[in-house]
Amino acid sequence: MATNRTGTAQRPNGATQGKICQFKLVLLGESAVGKSSLVLRFVKGQFHEYQESTIGAAFLTQTICLDDTTVKFEIWDTAGQERYHSLAPMYYRGAQAAIVVYDITNQDTFGRAKTWVKELQRQASPTIVIALAGNKQDLANKRMVEYEEAQTYADENGLLFMETSAKTAMNVNDIFLAIAKKLPKNEQTTGQGGSAQGRRLAEGDAGAKTAGNCCK
Amino acid sequence: MDFEFPKEFDVIIVGTGVIESILSAAASRVGKRVLHIDENEYYGGQWASFNLEAIMKLKNSQKERIANKSDSNFLSFGNDLFNIKNIDYKFHVLPKKNKVCSEEKDKEVVDNNLQEVSQDDNEETWDEELLIKTSRKFNIDLCPKLQYARGNFVELLISSNIARYSEYRSVTRILTWLNNHLEPLPCSRSDVFANTRVSVVEKRMLMKLLTSLNDEEKETQNYESKTFKEFLTDKKLTSNLVHYVLYGISTSSDHTQCKEGIQKAKRFLNSLGRFGKTPFLFSMYGSGEIPQAFCRLSAVFGGIFALGQPIEGFALNDEKFKSLTVRSQTIKAEHLVMGIENLPKQFIKSKKHDYISRCILITNKSVLDCEKEQLTLIFYPPENNKSFTTIIELGYLTGTCPNNVYLVHLIAKQDTSPQEDFKHIIDKLFINSYHEMAENNHDKPHILWSYYCSINDSNDVELTEDLPKNIFVCPGPDLDLDYDFSVTKAKKIFNAMYPDLEFLPRAPDPEEIIIGDDEITEEAKEITEEAKEITEEAKEITEEAKEITEEAKEITKEMTEEAKEITEEAEETTENEINDVKNEKQETISEERQHTVE
């Protein structure tokens, strides 16, 4: 496929435009730390004090533009399966990025976040970009997890780290942007058949070229 | 864990096997309140995938829970009839190499890039310690499945939009054991013509046969009670071709009935040319992902999930399921769905049990070396009274094993024991002893680790008549390559519970979802209501306007008529008056005349 001098890809319809990279991003963390709120703030710019999980949403999408690259996030929420500690491992399979969220006013959720980081390091793709988000920064007067403690932990484990507030929108876009910057965009991550990624099945998807139906 | 479940659900599902999970998704999808629990800490039950250490910890039998005998209306879950049996595993490599080697190995594990080293170097490096170290890179299926690209299961995945939850790999080649070696099975037109082992005449015969299978009725007229093998032999196919079609394309055995053989062949042929070179797909990270995908859909639509639950039992009332007790909490529901391994023994009628023989191997290379990593399906024909065996060989790209090893699954209907059932195959395809390895036999893959077990095929198990009508039981794994039986069973149970509701309608795409928070929904609702009211009002006004118009029309009509009458009257009056005037005039004239005369 021809590429022009700026390295942008030639699209099938002939128009040239920046690269589009699609990434699966998963949210992890204890119940009620604000995972869904972060997504909702990022995707819709909304915040609701009593956010219920969004019924019927397998994942939400949002795009970020970085120079000549469009980064499209497929953001997966836990659908409440973490509530009774029953999150299916399938959920974070093939994820290229993860935000592990804890609540800065609750020390237990920070402990749980560490467990999730460990789980991802052992089980997820070795190249996964992990960000740690200390959410509910607007409640800093009730803080139970020190900023420095989390920063040190993040540094030791090679994680991006920010304290966020889905309520005030502080650092919400920034953390997604930081992840987008860190993700590798050189390889073709959008199409199928890449070496690391498998195939997503869809209607009308046919490898008509690779095999002829012999009974016709 | 300190929590409580809600007190009432529409359906409680116990066990996370494939059928239970499909039902969970289906019920939740149509708005039913679902509680889905499992005693295990993992999803999938006997359909699950395990890492290397976890599969070696599986037990031959679970202890049966004892019901509280004092109350015949309170029953405990579970029976010991469907457990995994004959588990036997061992490492075929040294526990640990000498020090110099092991240091090199450690380096490899740490640095992923180093894993690209050539296979020859690597062959020497695997030992027990290293395999255990990479345990979590393994996803070993108890019950591996492949999916027909146009099969019922894939169609369901796509139509329900569950397909988007997971990734798949195409099976890249199909081999069969013929004339004492492995050879590619020609299955598509291009395969048939590219195959150098098939003569030109055979190619024509094969193409003709494959085309004619579509004309099923005509072809099978005289084979009602005959086998597919007889049908093929009568077609005067060469023995090689009979082999390809019978043991390959139709995945049949010598005794498969003609009609069934043709159906199976059609299932295979119909799935060609959709995703990749062969008709088959494999779900990445193992078949254990499949139940999880359905459970996720269930959760996305509000289903509540809890693994590792100490379930005490369930209560009946009036011969119907009433409630379930878990961690001392009693939860009511209209229906109870459970995996057959959770059913109290008293409801199981049949004593006879069929088993599936399983063997799992970790090997150091593929059975048929190739430049690119292959995902291989091997159909091993019945031989010397041994059953037809399906072999699936998975590499690193499937996400089921580390780089530079292969995971090999053997599946067959159990005849004697797993070891006995597969011995002839293992001996032919692999090297499994230190002796043989020492002989420097580099052709065949070495077995690094082996695992044998028997899995109960509970699909034909009969249940007793007194099973409460609102309890539904899901059988465990079966011998089919795909999940067709599971889909059929799940649909049947769903229709029994909810005859008027749709089975897994398409879930919306992210773009179609209105985010949703109650406030907005409420507002939207209010606006809609208002709009409705306004519309109603507008309608009323229109009606009124119509009435007024009608009235106006009538009035106009009346007035016009009146006007007419008046005019007419006026006309008459005028005429009369004129006449009067005339008369008067005439009178005057005549009077004047008289005067004049006088």
PDB file of N, CA, C and O in Angstrom, chain A residues 144-184:
ATOM      1  N   MET A 144      -7.191   9.526  52.325  1.00  0.00           N
ATOM      2  CA  MET A 144      -6.588   8.448  53.111  1.00  0.00           C
ATOM      3  C   MET A 144      -5.360   7.873  52.411  1.00  0.00           C
ATOM      4  O   MET A 144      -4.596   7.125  53.003  1.00  0.00           O
ATOM      5  N   VAL A 145      -5.212   8.141  51.123  1.00  0.00           N
ATOM      6  CA  VAL A 145      -4.048   7.646  50.380  1.00  0.00           C
ATOM      7  C   VAL A 145      -3.221   8.861  49.957  1.00  0.00           C
ATOM      8  O   VAL A 145      -3.716   9.733  49.233  1.00  0.00           O
ATOM      9  N   GLU A 146      -1.985   8.915  50.435  1.00  0.00           N
ATOM     10  CA  GLU A 146      -1.127  10.058  50.121  1.00  0.00           C
ATOM     11  C   GLU A 146      -0.690  10.018  48.667  1.00  0.00           C
ATOM     12  O   GLU A 146      -0.414   8.954  48.106  1.00  0.00           O
ATOM     13  N   TYR A 147      -0.622  11.196  48.092  1.00  0.00           N
ATOM     14  CA  TYR A 147      -0.213  11.329  46.704  1.00  0.00           C
ATOM     15  C   TYR A 147       1.156  10.698  46.484  1.00  0.00           C
ATOM     16  O   TYR A 147       1.364   9.926  45.547  1.00  0.00           O
ATOM     17  N   GLU A 148       2.096  10.986  47.398  1.00  0.00           N
ATOM     18  CA  GLU A 148       3.475  10.517  47.233  1.00  0.00           C
ATOM     19  C   GLU A 148       3.540   8.987  47.259  1.00  0.00           C
ATOM     20  O   GLU A 148       4.286   8.378  46.512  1.00  0.00           O
ATOM     21  N   GLU A 149       2.744   8.410  48.148  1.00  0.00           N
ATOM     22  CA  GLU A 149       2.738   6.947  48.282  1.00  0.00           C
ATOM     23  C   GLU A 149       2.354   6.310  46.941  1.00  0.00           C
ATOM     24  O   GLU A 149       3.011   5.376  46.459  1.00  0.00           O
ATOM     25  N   ALA A 150       1.280   6.839  46.341  1.00  0.00           N
ATOM     26  CA  ALA A 150       0.798   6.296  45.075  1.00  0.00           C
ATOM     27  C   ALA A 150       1.802   6.566  43.956  1.00  0.00           C
ATOM     28  O   ALA A 150       2.060   5.694  43.125  1.00  0.00           O
ATOM     29  N   GLN A 151       2.380   7.771  43.972  1.00  0.00           N
ATOM     30  CA  GLN A 151       3.362   8.129  42.939  1.00  0.00           C
ATOM     31  C   GLN A 151       4.565   7.184  42.999  1.00  0.00           C
ATOM     32  O   GLN A 151       5.022   6.684  41.969  1.00  0.00           O
ATOM     33  N   THR A 152       5.041   6.914  44.209  1.00  0.00           N
ATOM     34  CA  THR A 152       6.184   6.009  44.378  1.00  0.00           C
ATOM     35  C   THR A 152       5.845   4.614  43.845  1.00  0.00           C
ATOM     36  O   THR A 152       6.618   4.012  43.104  1.00  0.00           O
ATOM     37  N   TYR A 153       4.644   4.145  44.228  1.00  0.00           N
ATOM     38  CA  TYR A 153       4.221   2.815  43.770  1.00  0.00           C
ATOM     39  C   TYR A 153       4.154   2.769  42.241  1.00  0.00           C
ATOM     40  O   TYR A 153       4.625   1.821  41.614  1.00  0.00           O
ATOM     41  N   ALA A 154       3.597   3.836  41.659  1.00  0.00           N
ATOM     42  CA  ALA A 154       3.457   3.893  40.204  1.00  0.00           C
ATOM     43  C   ALA A 154       4.831   3.890  39.539  1.00  0.00           C
ATOM     44  O   ALA A 154       5.054   3.171  38.556  1.00  0.00           O
ATOM     45  N   ASP A 155       5.746   4.671  40.077  1.00  0.00           N
ATOM     46  CA  ASP A 155       7.097   4.732  39.510  1.00  0.00           C
ATOM     47  C   ASP A 155       7.772   3.361  39.546  1.00  0.00           C
ATOM     48  O   ASP A 155       8.385   2.933  38.578  1.00  0.00           O
ATOM     49  N   GLU A 156       7.619   2.691  40.687  1.00  0.00           N
ATOM     50  CA  GLU A 156       8.248   1.379  40.842  1.00  0.00           C
ATOM     51  C   GLU A 156       7.718   0.366  39.841  1.00  0.00           C
ATOM     52  O   GLU A 156       8.411  -0.559  39.456  1.00  0.00           O
ATOM     53  N   ASN A 157       6.458   0.547  39.460  1.00  0.00           N
ATOM     54  CA  ASN A 157       5.838  -0.437  38.587  1.00  0.00           C
ATOM     55  C   ASN A 157       5.661   0.036  37.148  1.00  0.00           C
ATOM     56  O   ASN A 157       4.981  -0.610  36.361  1.00  0.00           O
ATOM     57  N   GLY A 158       6.253   1.191  36.845  1.00  0.00           N
ATOM     58  CA  GLY A 158       6.187   1.702  35.475  1.00  0.00           C
ATOM     59  C   GLY A 158       4.786   2.075  35.036  1.00  0.00           C
ATOM     60  O   GLY A 158       4.403   1.837  33.895  1.00  0.00           O
ATOM     61  N   LEU A 159       4.007   2.631  35.949  1.00  0.00           N
ATOM     62  CA  LEU A 159       2.637   3.017  35.618  1.00  0.00           C
ATOM     63  C   LEU A 159       2.553   4.527  35.429  1.00  0.00           C
ATOM     64  O   LEU A 159       3.276   5.276  36.056  1.00  0.00           O
ATOM     65  N   LEU A 160       1.634   4.950  34.579  1.00  0.00           N
ATOM     66  CA  LEU A 160       1.276   6.363  34.543  1.00  0.00           C
ATOM     67  C   LEU A 160       0.467   6.618  35.805  1.00  0.00           C
ATOM     68  O   LEU A 160      -0.247   5.736  36.271  1.00  0.00           O
ATOM     69  N   PHE A 161       0.575   7.812  36.351  1.00  0.00           N
ATOM     70  CA  PHE A 161      -0.217   8.084  37.555  1.00  0.00           C
ATOM     71  C   PHE A 161      -0.758   9.505  37.568  1.00  0.00           C
ATOM     72  O   PHE A 161      -0.037  10.461  37.261  1.00  0.00           O
ATOM     73  N   MET A 162      -2.028   9.639  37.899  1.00  0.00           N
ATOM     74  CA  MET A 162      -2.637  10.952  38.101  1.00  0.00           C
ATOM     75  C   MET A 162      -3.735  10.824  39.139  1.00  0.00           C
ATOM     76  O   MET A 162      -4.370   9.775  39.245  1.00  0.00           O
ATOM     77  N   GLU A 163      -3.921  11.893  39.884  1.00  0.00           N
ATOM     78  CA  GLU A 163      -5.126  11.955  40.713  1.00  0.00           C
ATOM     79  C   GLU A 163      -6.177  12.646  39.875  1.00  0.00           C
ATOM     80  O   GLU A 163      -5.902  13.643  39.200  1.00  0.00           O
ATOM     81  N   THR A 164      -7.368  12.089  39.892  1.00  0.00           N
ATOM     82  CA  THR A 164      -8.421  12.585  39.002  1.00  0.00           C
ATOM     83  C   THR A 164      -9.672  12.931  39.786  1.00  0.00           C
ATOM     84  O   THR A 164      -9.832  12.524  40.939  1.00  0.00           O
ATOM     85  N   SER A 165     -10.558  13.652  39.124  1.00  0.00           N
ATOM     86  CA  SER A 165     -11.890  13.852  39.685  1.00  0.00           C
ATOM     87  C   SER A 165     -12.894  13.824  38.542  1.00  0.00           C
ATOM     88  O   SER A 165     -12.892  14.709  37.693  1.00  0.00           O
ATOM     89  N   ALA A 166     -13.709  12.818  38.563  1.00  0.00           N
ATOM     90  CA  ALA A 166     -14.745  12.740  37.535  1.00  0.00           C
ATOM     91  C   ALA A 166     -15.760  13.858  37.769  1.00  0.00           C
ATOM     92  O   ALA A 166     -16.405  14.330  36.850  1.00  0.00           O
ATOM     93  N   LYS A 167     -15.857  14.288  39.030  1.00  0.00           N
ATOM     94  CA  LYS A 167     -16.832  15.322  39.378  1.00  0.00           C
ATOM     95  C   LYS A 167     -16.428  16.675  38.809  1.00  0.00           C
ATOM     96  O   LYS A 167     -17.238  17.359  38.177  1.00  0.00           O
ATOM     97  N   THR A 168     -15.140  17.073  39.033  1.00  0.00           N
ATOM     98  CA  THR A 168     -14.701  18.386  38.544  1.00  0.00           C
ATOM     99  C   THR A 168     -14.032  18.286  37.177  1.00  0.00           C
ATOM    100  O   THR A 168     -13.625  19.288  36.608  1.00  0.00           O
ATOM    101  N   ALA A 169     -13.870  17.068  36.680  1.00  0.00           N
ATOM    102  CA  ALA A 169     -13.218  16.785  35.396  1.00  0.00           C
ATOM    103  C   ALA A 169     -11.700  16.919  35.467  1.00  0.00           C
ATOM    104  O   ALA A 169     -11.011  16.765  34.459  1.00  0.00           O
ATOM    105  N   MET A 170     -11.165  17.143  36.659  1.00  0.00           N
ATOM    106  CA  MET A 170      -9.723  17.310  36.778  1.00  0.00           C
ATOM    107  C   MET A 170      -8.973  16.070  36.300  1.00  0.00           C
ATOM    108  O   MET A 170      -9.243  14.962  36.741  1.00  0.00           O
ATOM    109  N   ASN A 171      -8.007  16.307  35.405  1.00  0.00           N
ATOM    110  CA  ASN A 171      -7.113  15.255  34.901  1.00  0.00           C
ATOM    111  C   ASN A 171      -7.802  14.117  34.156  1.00  0.00           C
ATOM    112  O   ASN A 171      -7.155  13.124  33.846  1.00  0.00           O
ATOM    113  N   VAL A 172      -9.103  14.210  33.888  1.00  0.00           N
ATOM    114  CA  VAL A 172      -9.776  13.081  33.228  1.00  0.00           C
ATOM    115  C   VAL A 172      -9.298  12.968  31.789  1.00  0.00           C
ATOM    116  O   VAL A 172      -8.771  11.928  31.379  1.00  0.00           O
ATOM    117  N   ASN A 173      -9.442  14.046  31.019  1.00  0.00           N
ATOM    118  CA  ASN A 173      -8.946  13.990  29.646  1.00  0.00           C
ATOM    119  C   ASN A 173      -7.452  13.735  29.625  1.00  0.00           C
ATOM    120  O   ASN A 173      -6.945  13.014  28.773  1.00  0.00           O
ATOM    121  N   ASP A 174      -6.752  14.334  30.600  1.00  0.00           N
ATOM    122  CA  ASP A 174      -5.294  14.230  30.633  1.00  0.00           C
ATOM    123  C   ASP A 174      -4.806  12.798  30.770  1.00  0.00           C
ATOM    124  O   ASP A 174      -3.836  12.402  30.136  1.00  0.00           O
ATOM    125  N   ILE A 175      -5.499  12.025  31.602  1.00  0.00           N
ATOM    126  CA  ILE A 175      -5.004  10.662  31.807  1.00  0.00           C
ATOM    127  C   ILE A 175      -5.197   9.823  30.543  1.00  0.00           C
ATOM    128  O   ILE A 175      -4.331   9.032  30.166  1.00  0.00           O
ATOM    129  N   PHE A 176      -6.330  10.045  29.850  1.00  0.00           N
ATOM    130  CA  PHE A 176      -6.553   9.323  28.591  1.00  0.00           C
ATOM    131  C   PHE A 176      -5.530   9.775  27.541  1.00  0.00           C
ATOM    132  O   PHE A 176      -5.009   8.967  26.776  1.00  0.00           O
ATOM    133  N   LEU A 177      -5.240  11.060  27.545  1.00  0.00           N
ATOM    134  CA  LEU A 177      -4.275  11.612  26.596  1.00  0.00           C
ATOM    135  C   LEU A 177      -2.877  11.037  26.850  1.00  0.00           C
ATOM    136  O   LEU A 177      -2.167  10.650  25.920  1.00  0.00           O
ATOM    137  N   ALA A 178      -2.520  10.965  28.129  1.00  0.00           N
ATOM    138  CA  ALA A 178      -1.205  10.420  28.484  1.00  0.00           C
ATOM    139  C   ALA A 178      -1.085   8.975  28.015  1.00  0.00           C
ATOM    140  O   ALA A 178      -0.034   8.549  27.523  1.00  0.00           O
ATOM    141  N   ILE A 179      -2.192   8.219  28.167  1.00  0.00           N
ATOM    142  CA  ILE A 179      -2.183   6.816  27.712  1.00  0.00           C
ATOM    143  C   ILE A 179      -2.028   6.776  26.195  1.00  0.00           C
ATOM    144  O   ILE A 179      -1.207   6.031  25.653  1.00  0.00           O
ATOM    145  N   ALA A 180      -2.806   7.630  25.511  1.00  0.00           N
ATOM    146  CA  ALA A 180      -2.762   7.659  24.046  1.00  0.00           C
ATOM    147  C   ALA A 180      -1.342   7.927  23.557  1.00  0.00           C
ATOM    148  O   ALA A 180      -0.876   7.329  22.594  1.00  0.00           O
ATOM    149  N   LYS A 181      -0.648   8.826  24.257  1.00  0.00           N
ATOM    150  CA  LYS A 181       0.717   9.162  23.854  1.00  0.00           C
ATOM    151  C   LYS A 181       1.663   7.990  24.035  1.00  0.00           C
ATOM    152  O   LYS A 181       2.600   7.810  23.282  1.00  0.00           O
ATOM    153  N   LYS A 182       1.405   7.206  25.076  1.00  0.00           N
ATOM    154  CA  LYS A 182       2.324   6.114  25.406  1.00  0.00           C
ATOM    155  C   LYS A 182       2.097   4.857  24.561  1.00  0.00           C
ATOM    156  O   LYS A 182       2.960   3.991  24.465  1.00  0.00           O
ATOM    157  N   LEU A 183       0.913   4.750  23.966  1.00  0.00           N
ATOM    158  CA  LEU A 183       0.602   3.541  23.193  1.00  0.00           C
ATOM    159  C   LEU A 183       1.401   3.493  21.893  1.00  0.00           C
ATOM    160  O   LEU A 183       1.579   4.516  21.242  1.00  0.00           O
ATOM    161  N   PRO A 184       1.866   2.320  21.525  1.00  0.00           N
ATOM    162  CA  PRO A 184       2.624   2.213  20.268  1.00  0.00           C
ATOM    163  C   PRO A 184       1.683   2.396  19.077  1.00  0.00           C
ATOM    164  O   PRO A 184       0.627   1.780  19.021  1.00  0.00           O
TER     165      PRO A 184
END
